[in-house]
């Protein structure tokens, strides 16, 4: 099946710093990528939808200036958490959508654990 | 906001038993998908059932869909300790077909050896 990677898998940073997370589709082109956040023992919450070559669409309550998303190519989307605070500590998961006449599937990355001290 | 609700929230069974998890949703859907997540890991796609399908099988998995009740169930037969994970349903709403998934709250399944 299709593979989506995330880097880094785990990051610890100090409060006030910015952290960039990469999401790559390794063997297919993804016109759309999604970014989710998951707090412990909770479900995935969609943060934003990222389309290649255009601005991301953010969900209600998600600050676009704090969570910067760039989808510069069909295989790479990045999420930058700016001026991170302890409440931003979470598990961030991306997914990449591939679709065509007979298929429409999202493939999920392994996630990035962010801990802000 | 999350529209899916799953029950039970947690399920503990013995190896060899069957596990049934239920999911309810609120809007009309294009399809419903089930995912598995091991602790601290990403999601693994298990099965997709379209709105015009009522039942689907994949190995030890059986999924049903009742669009009139807006509910789905996932049955895992002959469970194994390795099935221990969180299971999420996700709906692809008809009005935004393919553009986003809405996840349920999940069921934490523990299979005791």
PDB file of C-alpha atoms in Angstrom:
ATOM      1  CA  UNK A   1       0.000   0.000   0.000  1.00  0.00           C
ATOM      2  CA  UNK A   2       0.902   3.652  -0.220  1.00  0.00           C
ATOM      3  CA  UNK A   3       3.375   4.984   2.316  1.00  0.00           C
ATOM      4  CA  UNK A   4       3.341   8.299   4.121  1.00  0.00           C
ATOM      5  CA  UNK A   5       6.239   9.335   6.298  1.00  0.00           C
ATOM      6  CA  UNK A   6       6.569  12.013   8.943  1.00  0.00           C
ATOM      7  CA  UNK A   7       9.671  13.627  10.285  1.00  0.00           C
ATOM      8  CA  UNK A   8      10.592  13.938  13.048  1.00  0.00           C
ATOM      9  CA  UNK A   9       8.778  11.164  14.880  1.00  0.00           C
ATOM     10  CA  UNK A  10       9.381  12.835  18.202  1.00  0.00           C
ATOM     11  CA  UNK A  11      10.474  16.338  19.175  1.00  0.00           C
ATOM     12  CA  UNK A  12      10.982  18.111  22.458  1.00  0.00           C
ATOM     13  CA  UNK A  13      11.379  21.853  22.443  1.00  0.00           C
ATOM     14  CA  UNK A  14      11.379  24.841  24.744  1.00  0.00           C
ATOM     15  CA  UNK A  15       8.409  27.127  25.048  1.00  0.00           C
ATOM     16  CA  UNK A  16       8.538  29.941  22.516  1.00  0.00           C
ATOM     17  CA  UNK A  17      10.422  28.075  19.822  1.00  0.00           C
ATOM     18  CA  UNK A  18       9.051  26.983  16.455  1.00  0.00           C
ATOM     19  CA  UNK A  19       8.890  23.404  15.288  1.00  0.00           C
ATOM     20  CA  UNK A  20       8.526  22.145  11.729  1.00  0.00           C
ATOM     21  CA  UNK A  21       6.999  18.762  10.943  1.00  0.00           C
ATOM     22  CA  UNK A  22       7.277  17.227   7.495  1.00  0.00           C
ATOM     23  CA  UNK A  23       4.802  14.909   5.854  1.00  0.00           C
ATOM     24  CA  UNK A  24       5.819  13.063   2.698  1.00  0.00           C
ATOM     25  CA  UNK A  25       3.970  10.711   0.406  1.00  0.00           C
ATOM     26  CA  UNK A  26       6.707   8.323  -0.653  1.00  0.00           C
ATOM     27  CA  UNK A  27       5.286   6.465  -3.614  1.00  0.00           C
ATOM     28  CA  UNK A  28       2.390   8.529  -4.864  1.00  0.00           C
ATOM     29  CA  UNK A  29       1.437  12.105  -5.538  1.00  0.00           C
ATOM     30  CA  UNK A  30      -1.003  13.683  -3.135  1.00  0.00           C
ATOM     31  CA  UNK A  31      -2.877  16.755  -4.231  1.00  0.00           C
ATOM     32  CA  UNK A  32      -4.427  16.979  -0.790  1.00  0.00           C
ATOM     33  CA  UNK A  33      -2.884  16.400   2.608  1.00  0.00           C
ATOM     34  CA  UNK A  34      -4.566  16.693   5.964  1.00  0.00           C
ATOM     35  CA  UNK A  35      -3.163  17.599   9.361  1.00  0.00           C
ATOM     36  CA  UNK A  36      -4.694  16.200  12.530  1.00  0.00           C
ATOM     37  CA  UNK A  37      -3.994  16.656  16.214  1.00  0.00           C
ATOM     38  CA  UNK A  38      -4.637  13.992  18.795  1.00  0.00           C
ATOM     39  CA  UNK A  39      -4.514  14.513  22.543  1.00  0.00           C
ATOM     40  CA  UNK A  40      -3.967  11.520  24.864  1.00  0.00           C
ATOM     41  CA  UNK A  41      -6.838   9.046  24.857  1.00  0.00           C
ATOM     42  CA  UNK A  42      -8.806  11.206  22.455  1.00  0.00           C
ATOM     43  CA  UNK A  43      -9.760  11.007  18.825  1.00  0.00           C
ATOM     44  CA  UNK A  44      -8.173  12.774  15.873  1.00  0.00           C
ATOM     45  CA  UNK A  45      -9.204  16.365  15.337  1.00  0.00           C
ATOM     46  CA  UNK A  46      -8.779  17.764  11.846  1.00  0.00           C
ATOM     47  CA  UNK A  47      -6.722  20.954  11.949  1.00  0.00           C
ATOM     48  CA  UNK A  48      -6.408  21.870   8.302  1.00  0.00           C
ATOM     49  CA  UNK A  49      -6.621  20.682   4.747  1.00  0.00           C
ATOM     50  CA  UNK A  50      -3.615  21.380   2.576  1.00  0.00           C
ATOM     51  CA  UNK A  51      -3.855  21.533  -1.208  1.00  0.00           C
ATOM     52  CA  UNK A  52      -0.746  21.651  -3.345  1.00  0.00           C
ATOM     53  CA  UNK A  53      -0.065  25.119  -4.628  1.00  0.00           C
ATOM     54  CA  UNK A  54      -2.781  26.877  -2.673  1.00  0.00           C
ATOM     55  CA  UNK A  55      -3.446  28.134   0.813  1.00  0.00           C
ATOM     56  CA  UNK A  56      -4.488  25.664   3.449  1.00  0.00           C
ATOM     57  CA  UNK A  57      -8.052  25.563   4.731  1.00  0.00           C
ATOM     58  CA  UNK A  58      -8.175  25.672   8.506  1.00  0.00           C
ATOM     59  CA  UNK A  59     -10.850  24.240  10.743  1.00  0.00           C
ATOM     60  CA  UNK A  60     -12.760  26.494  13.059  1.00  0.00           C
ATOM     61  CA  UNK A  61     -10.743  27.343  16.148  1.00  0.00           C
ATOM     62  CA  UNK A  62      -7.353  26.558  14.610  1.00  0.00           C
ATOM     63  CA  UNK A  63      -5.103  29.606  14.382  1.00  0.00           C
ATOM     64  CA  UNK A  64      -3.600  29.822  10.908  1.00  0.00           C
ATOM     65  CA  UNK A  65      -0.842  32.161  12.074  1.00  0.00           C
ATOM     66  CA  UNK A  66       0.222  29.708  14.737  1.00  0.00           C
ATOM     67  CA  UNK A  67       0.043  26.557  12.664  1.00  0.00           C
ATOM     68  CA  UNK A  68       1.671  27.400   9.349  1.00  0.00           C
ATOM     69  CA  UNK A  69       1.086  24.892   6.577  1.00  0.00           C
ATOM     70  CA  UNK A  70       2.992  24.740   3.346  1.00  0.00           C
ATOM     71  CA  UNK A  71       2.246  22.273   0.558  1.00  0.00           C
ATOM     72  CA  UNK A  72       4.942  23.150  -1.928  1.00  0.00           C
ATOM     73  CA  UNK A  73       4.933  19.919  -3.918  1.00  0.00           C
ATOM     74  CA  UNK A  74       2.729  16.933  -4.612  1.00  0.00           C
ATOM     75  CA  UNK A  75       4.724  14.832  -2.156  1.00  0.00           C
ATOM     76  CA  UNK A  76       5.496  17.197   0.699  1.00  0.00           C
ATOM     77  CA  UNK A  77       3.507  19.219   3.185  1.00  0.00           C
ATOM     78  CA  UNK A  78       4.945  20.889   6.257  1.00  0.00           C
ATOM     79  CA  UNK A  79       3.333  22.029   9.482  1.00  0.00           C
ATOM     80  CA  UNK A  80       5.178  24.636  11.518  1.00  0.00           C
ATOM     81  CA  UNK A  81       4.057  25.217  15.072  1.00  0.00           C
ATOM     82  CA  UNK A  82       5.182  28.766  15.792  1.00  0.00           C
ATOM     83  CA  UNK A  83       5.980  30.040  19.278  1.00  0.00           C
ATOM     84  CA  UNK A  84       5.068  26.697  20.760  1.00  0.00           C
ATOM     85  CA  UNK A  85       3.603  26.523  24.253  1.00  0.00           C
ATOM     86  CA  UNK A  86       3.066  23.537  26.568  1.00  0.00           C
ATOM     87  CA  UNK A  87      -0.602  23.349  25.553  1.00  0.00           C
ATOM     88  CA  UNK A  88       0.546  22.630  21.990  1.00  0.00           C
ATOM     89  CA  UNK A  89       2.056  19.359  23.198  1.00  0.00           C
ATOM     90  CA  UNK A  90       0.212  16.698  21.273  1.00  0.00           C
ATOM     91  CA  UNK A  91       0.444  13.949  18.683  1.00  0.00           C
ATOM     92  CA  UNK A  92       0.329  15.421  15.185  1.00  0.00           C
ATOM     93  CA  UNK A  93      -0.683  13.120  12.333  1.00  0.00           C
ATOM     94  CA  UNK A  94      -0.799  13.864   8.644  1.00  0.00           C
ATOM     95  CA  UNK A  95      -2.572  12.007   5.906  1.00  0.00           C
ATOM     96  CA  UNK A  96      -2.304  12.121   2.145  1.00  0.00           C
ATOM     97  CA  UNK A  97      -5.209  11.632  -0.181  1.00  0.00           C
ATOM     98  CA  UNK A  98      -5.001   9.807  -3.434  1.00  0.00           C
ATOM     99  CA  UNK A  99      -8.017   9.562  -5.631  1.00  0.00           C
ATOM    100  CA  UNK A 100      -9.098   8.608  -9.077  1.00  0.00           C
ATOM    101  CA  UNK A 101     -11.945   7.016 -11.003  1.00  0.00           C
ATOM    102  CA  UNK A 102     -12.013   3.950  -8.771  1.00  0.00           C
ATOM    103  CA  UNK A 103     -10.411   4.958  -5.541  1.00  0.00           C
ATOM    104  CA  UNK A 104     -10.385   7.666  -2.929  1.00  0.00           C
ATOM    105  CA  UNK A 105      -8.222   6.822   0.027  1.00  0.00           C
ATOM    106  CA  UNK A 106      -6.331   8.603   2.743  1.00  0.00           C
ATOM    107  CA  UNK A 107      -3.052   7.162   3.943  1.00  0.00           C
ATOM    108  CA  UNK A 108      -1.839   8.199   7.350  1.00  0.00           C
ATOM    109  CA  UNK A 109       1.640   8.981   8.517  1.00  0.00           C
ATOM    110  CA  UNK A 110       3.066   7.456  11.712  1.00  0.00           C
ATOM    111  CA  UNK A 111       2.616  10.680  13.663  1.00  0.00           C
ATOM    112  CA  UNK A 112       4.903  13.158  15.413  1.00  0.00           C
ATOM    113  CA  UNK A 113       4.937  13.456  19.183  1.00  0.00           C
ATOM    114  CA  UNK A 114       5.533  17.103  20.159  1.00  0.00           C
ATOM    115  CA  UNK A 115       6.432  17.936  23.733  1.00  0.00           C
ATOM    116  CA  UNK A 116       6.821  21.592  24.643  1.00  0.00           C
ATOM    117  CA  UNK A 117       8.592  22.237  27.928  1.00  0.00           C
TER     118      UNK A 117
ATOM    119  CA  UNK B   1     -16.257  18.927  15.648  1.00  0.00           C
ATOM    120  CA  UNK B   2     -16.356  15.166  16.005  1.00  0.00           C
ATOM    121  CA  UNK B   3     -19.667  13.736  14.878  1.00  0.00           C
ATOM    122  CA  UNK B   4     -18.972  10.077  15.383  1.00  0.00           C
ATOM    123  CA  UNK B   5     -19.714   8.328  18.588  1.00  0.00           C
ATOM    124  CA  UNK B   6     -18.420   4.910  19.383  1.00  0.00           C
ATOM    125  CA  UNK B   7     -19.349   2.430  21.994  1.00  0.00           C
ATOM    126  CA  UNK B   8     -18.105   0.944  24.050  1.00  0.00           C
ATOM    127  CA  UNK B   9     -15.311   3.358  24.903  1.00  0.00           C
ATOM    128  CA  UNK B  10     -13.305   0.443  26.229  1.00  0.00           C
ATOM    129  CA  UNK B  11     -13.651  -3.291  25.718  1.00  0.00           C
ATOM    130  CA  UNK B  12     -11.661  -6.054  27.390  1.00  0.00           C
ATOM    131  CA  UNK B  13     -11.994  -9.643  26.194  1.00  0.00           C
ATOM    132  CA  UNK B  14     -10.130 -12.920  26.233  1.00  0.00           C
ATOM    133  CA  UNK B  15      -8.187 -14.249  23.288  1.00  0.00           C
ATOM    134  CA  UNK B  16     -10.417 -16.231  20.970  1.00  0.00           C
ATOM    135  CA  UNK B  17     -13.546 -14.262  21.764  1.00  0.00           C
ATOM    136  CA  UNK B  18     -15.256 -11.951  19.315  1.00  0.00           C
ATOM    137  CA  UNK B  19     -15.136  -8.187  19.734  1.00  0.00           C
ATOM    138  CA  UNK B  20     -17.911  -5.897  18.525  1.00  0.00           C
ATOM    139  CA  UNK B  21     -17.586  -2.141  18.344  1.00  0.00           C
ATOM    140  CA  UNK B  22     -20.302   0.251  17.283  1.00  0.00           C
ATOM    141  CA  UNK B  23     -20.232   3.651  15.649  1.00  0.00           C
ATOM    142  CA  UNK B  24     -23.013   6.175  15.195  1.00  0.00           C
ATOM    143  CA  UNK B  25     -22.924   9.309  13.096  1.00  0.00           C
ATOM    144  CA  UNK B  26     -25.165  12.231  12.320  1.00  0.00           C
ATOM    145  CA  UNK B  27     -24.887  13.305   8.694  1.00  0.00           C
ATOM    146  CA  UNK B  28     -25.448  11.556   5.382  1.00  0.00           C
ATOM    147  CA  UNK B  29     -22.288   9.856   4.244  1.00  0.00           C
ATOM    148  CA  UNK B  30     -20.469   8.812   1.107  1.00  0.00           C
ATOM    149  CA  UNK B  31     -18.672   6.036   2.952  1.00  0.00           C
ATOM    150  CA  UNK B  32     -17.570   4.943   6.401  1.00  0.00           C
ATOM    151  CA  UNK B  33     -14.123   3.681   7.245  1.00  0.00           C
ATOM    152  CA  UNK B  34     -12.606   1.846  10.161  1.00  0.00           C
ATOM    153  CA  UNK B  35      -9.071   2.444  11.343  1.00  0.00           C
ATOM    154  CA  UNK B  36      -6.826   0.874  13.929  1.00  0.00           C
ATOM    155  CA  UNK B  37      -4.237   2.697  16.013  1.00  0.00           C
ATOM    156  CA  UNK B  38      -1.651   1.069  18.196  1.00  0.00           C
ATOM    157  CA  UNK B  39      -0.577   3.151  21.174  1.00  0.00           C
ATOM    158  CA  UNK B  40       1.499   6.130  20.086  1.00  0.00           C
ATOM    159  CA  UNK B  41       1.421   5.142  16.440  1.00  0.00           C
ATOM    160  CA  UNK B  42      -0.292   6.267  13.271  1.00  0.00           C
ATOM    161  CA  UNK B  43      -3.527   4.961  11.864  1.00  0.00           C
ATOM    162  CA  UNK B  44      -3.902   1.846   9.787  1.00  0.00           C
ATOM    163  CA  UNK B  45      -6.819   1.652   7.377  1.00  0.00           C
ATOM    164  CA  UNK B  46      -8.829  -1.513   7.950  1.00  0.00           C
ATOM    165  CA  UNK B  47     -11.890  -1.396   5.762  1.00  0.00           C
ATOM    166  CA  UNK B  48     -14.147   0.968   3.846  1.00  0.00           C
ATOM    167  CA  UNK B  49     -17.856   0.445   3.353  1.00  0.00           C
ATOM    168  CA  UNK B  50     -19.812   2.568   0.922  1.00  0.00           C
ATOM    169  CA  UNK B  51     -23.216   4.014   1.653  1.00  0.00           C
ATOM    170  CA  UNK B  52     -24.907   1.571  -0.723  1.00  0.00           C
ATOM    171  CA  UNK B  53     -23.325  -1.448   0.966  1.00  0.00           C
ATOM    172  CA  UNK B  54     -24.732  -3.180   4.016  1.00  0.00           C
ATOM    173  CA  UNK B  55     -21.988  -5.601   4.949  1.00  0.00           C
ATOM    174  CA  UNK B  56     -18.379  -6.176   4.112  1.00  0.00           C
ATOM    175  CA  UNK B  57     -15.789  -8.746   5.131  1.00  0.00           C
ATOM    176  CA  UNK B  58     -12.017  -8.695   5.236  1.00  0.00           C
ATOM    177  CA  UNK B  59     -10.298 -11.636   6.888  1.00  0.00           C
ATOM    178  CA  UNK B  60     -11.440 -11.724  10.514  1.00  0.00           C
ATOM    179  CA  UNK B  61     -13.180  -8.371  10.161  1.00  0.00           C
ATOM    180  CA  UNK B  62     -16.845  -7.901   9.437  1.00  0.00           C
ATOM    181  CA  UNK B  63     -18.357  -4.455   9.039  1.00  0.00           C
ATOM    182  CA  UNK B  64     -22.029  -3.614   8.795  1.00  0.00           C
ATOM    183  CA  UNK B  65     -23.637  -0.340   7.855  1.00  0.00           C
ATOM    184  CA  UNK B  66     -27.203   0.766   8.516  1.00  0.00           C
ATOM    185  CA  UNK B  67     -27.720   4.142   6.890  1.00  0.00           C
ATOM    186  CA  UNK B  68     -31.300   4.380   8.168  1.00  0.00           C
ATOM    187  CA  UNK B  69     -29.997   4.239  11.730  1.00  0.00           C
ATOM    188  CA  UNK B  70     -26.770   6.033  10.850  1.00  0.00           C
ATOM    189  CA  UNK B  71     -24.733   3.355  12.526  1.00  0.00           C
ATOM    190  CA  UNK B  72     -22.012   0.859  11.779  1.00  0.00           C
ATOM    191  CA  UNK B  73     -20.447  -2.031  13.612  1.00  0.00           C
ATOM    192  CA  UNK B  74     -17.036  -3.650  13.429  1.00  0.00           C
ATOM    193  CA  UNK B  75     -16.756  -7.277  14.437  1.00  0.00           C
ATOM    194  CA  UNK B  76     -13.389  -8.905  14.993  1.00  0.00           C
ATOM    195  CA  UNK B  77     -13.696 -12.660  15.207  1.00  0.00           C
ATOM    196  CA  UNK B  78     -11.360 -15.029  17.030  1.00  0.00           C
ATOM    197  CA  UNK B  79      -9.482 -12.130  18.583  1.00  0.00           C
ATOM    198  CA  UNK B  80      -5.763 -12.251  19.288  1.00  0.00           C
ATOM    199  CA  UNK B  81      -3.616 -10.385  21.785  1.00  0.00           C
ATOM    200  CA  UNK B  82      -2.099  -8.540  18.823  1.00  0.00           C
ATOM    201  CA  UNK B  83      -5.531  -7.029  18.098  1.00  0.00           C
ATOM    202  CA  UNK B  84      -5.129  -4.868  21.197  1.00  0.00           C
ATOM    203  CA  UNK B  85      -5.393  -1.290  19.917  1.00  0.00           C
ATOM    204  CA  UNK B  86      -7.754   1.647  19.563  1.00  0.00           C
ATOM    205  CA  UNK B  87     -10.310   1.395  16.788  1.00  0.00           C
ATOM    206  CA  UNK B  88     -11.840   4.441  15.153  1.00  0.00           C
ATOM    207  CA  UNK B  89     -14.636   4.860  12.690  1.00  0.00           C
ATOM    208  CA  UNK B  90     -14.436   7.762  10.272  1.00  0.00           C
ATOM    209  CA  UNK B  91     -17.166   9.092   8.045  1.00  0.00           C
ATOM    210  CA  UNK B  92     -16.785  10.750   4.671  1.00  0.00           C
ATOM    211  CA  UNK B  93     -19.734  13.176   4.660  1.00  0.00           C
ATOM    212  CA  UNK B  94     -21.785  13.338   1.492  1.00  0.00           C
ATOM    213  CA  UNK B  95     -21.719  17.134   1.388  1.00  0.00           C
ATOM    214  CA  UNK B  96     -17.910  17.266   1.381  1.00  0.00           C
ATOM    215  CA  UNK B  97     -17.327  13.948  -0.337  1.00  0.00           C
ATOM    216  CA  UNK B  98     -13.707  12.926  -0.203  1.00  0.00           C
ATOM    217  CA  UNK B  99     -12.453  16.196   1.116  1.00  0.00           C
ATOM    218  CA  UNK B 100     -12.389  15.358   4.826  1.00  0.00           C
ATOM    219  CA  UNK B 101     -12.996  12.581   7.312  1.00  0.00           C
ATOM    220  CA  UNK B 102     -14.747  12.948  10.645  1.00  0.00           C
ATOM    221  CA  UNK B 103     -13.467  10.550  13.291  1.00  0.00           C
ATOM    222  CA  UNK B 104     -15.360   8.936  16.109  1.00  0.00           C
ATOM    223  CA  UNK B 105     -14.137   8.928  19.676  1.00  0.00           C
ATOM    224  CA  UNK B 106     -12.699   5.441  19.379  1.00  0.00           C
ATOM    225  CA  UNK B 107     -12.918   2.162  21.234  1.00  0.00           C
ATOM    226  CA  UNK B 108      -9.934   0.898  23.194  1.00  0.00           C
ATOM    227  CA  UNK B 109      -9.830  -2.863  22.738  1.00  0.00           C
ATOM    228  CA  UNK B 110      -7.751  -5.033  25.052  1.00  0.00           C
ATOM    229  CA  UNK B 111      -7.396  -8.705  24.220  1.00  0.00           C
ATOM    230  CA  UNK B 112      -6.027 -10.660  27.124  1.00  0.00           C
ATOM    231  CA  UNK B 113      -3.902 -13.718  26.323  1.00  0.00           C
TER     232      UNK B 113
END
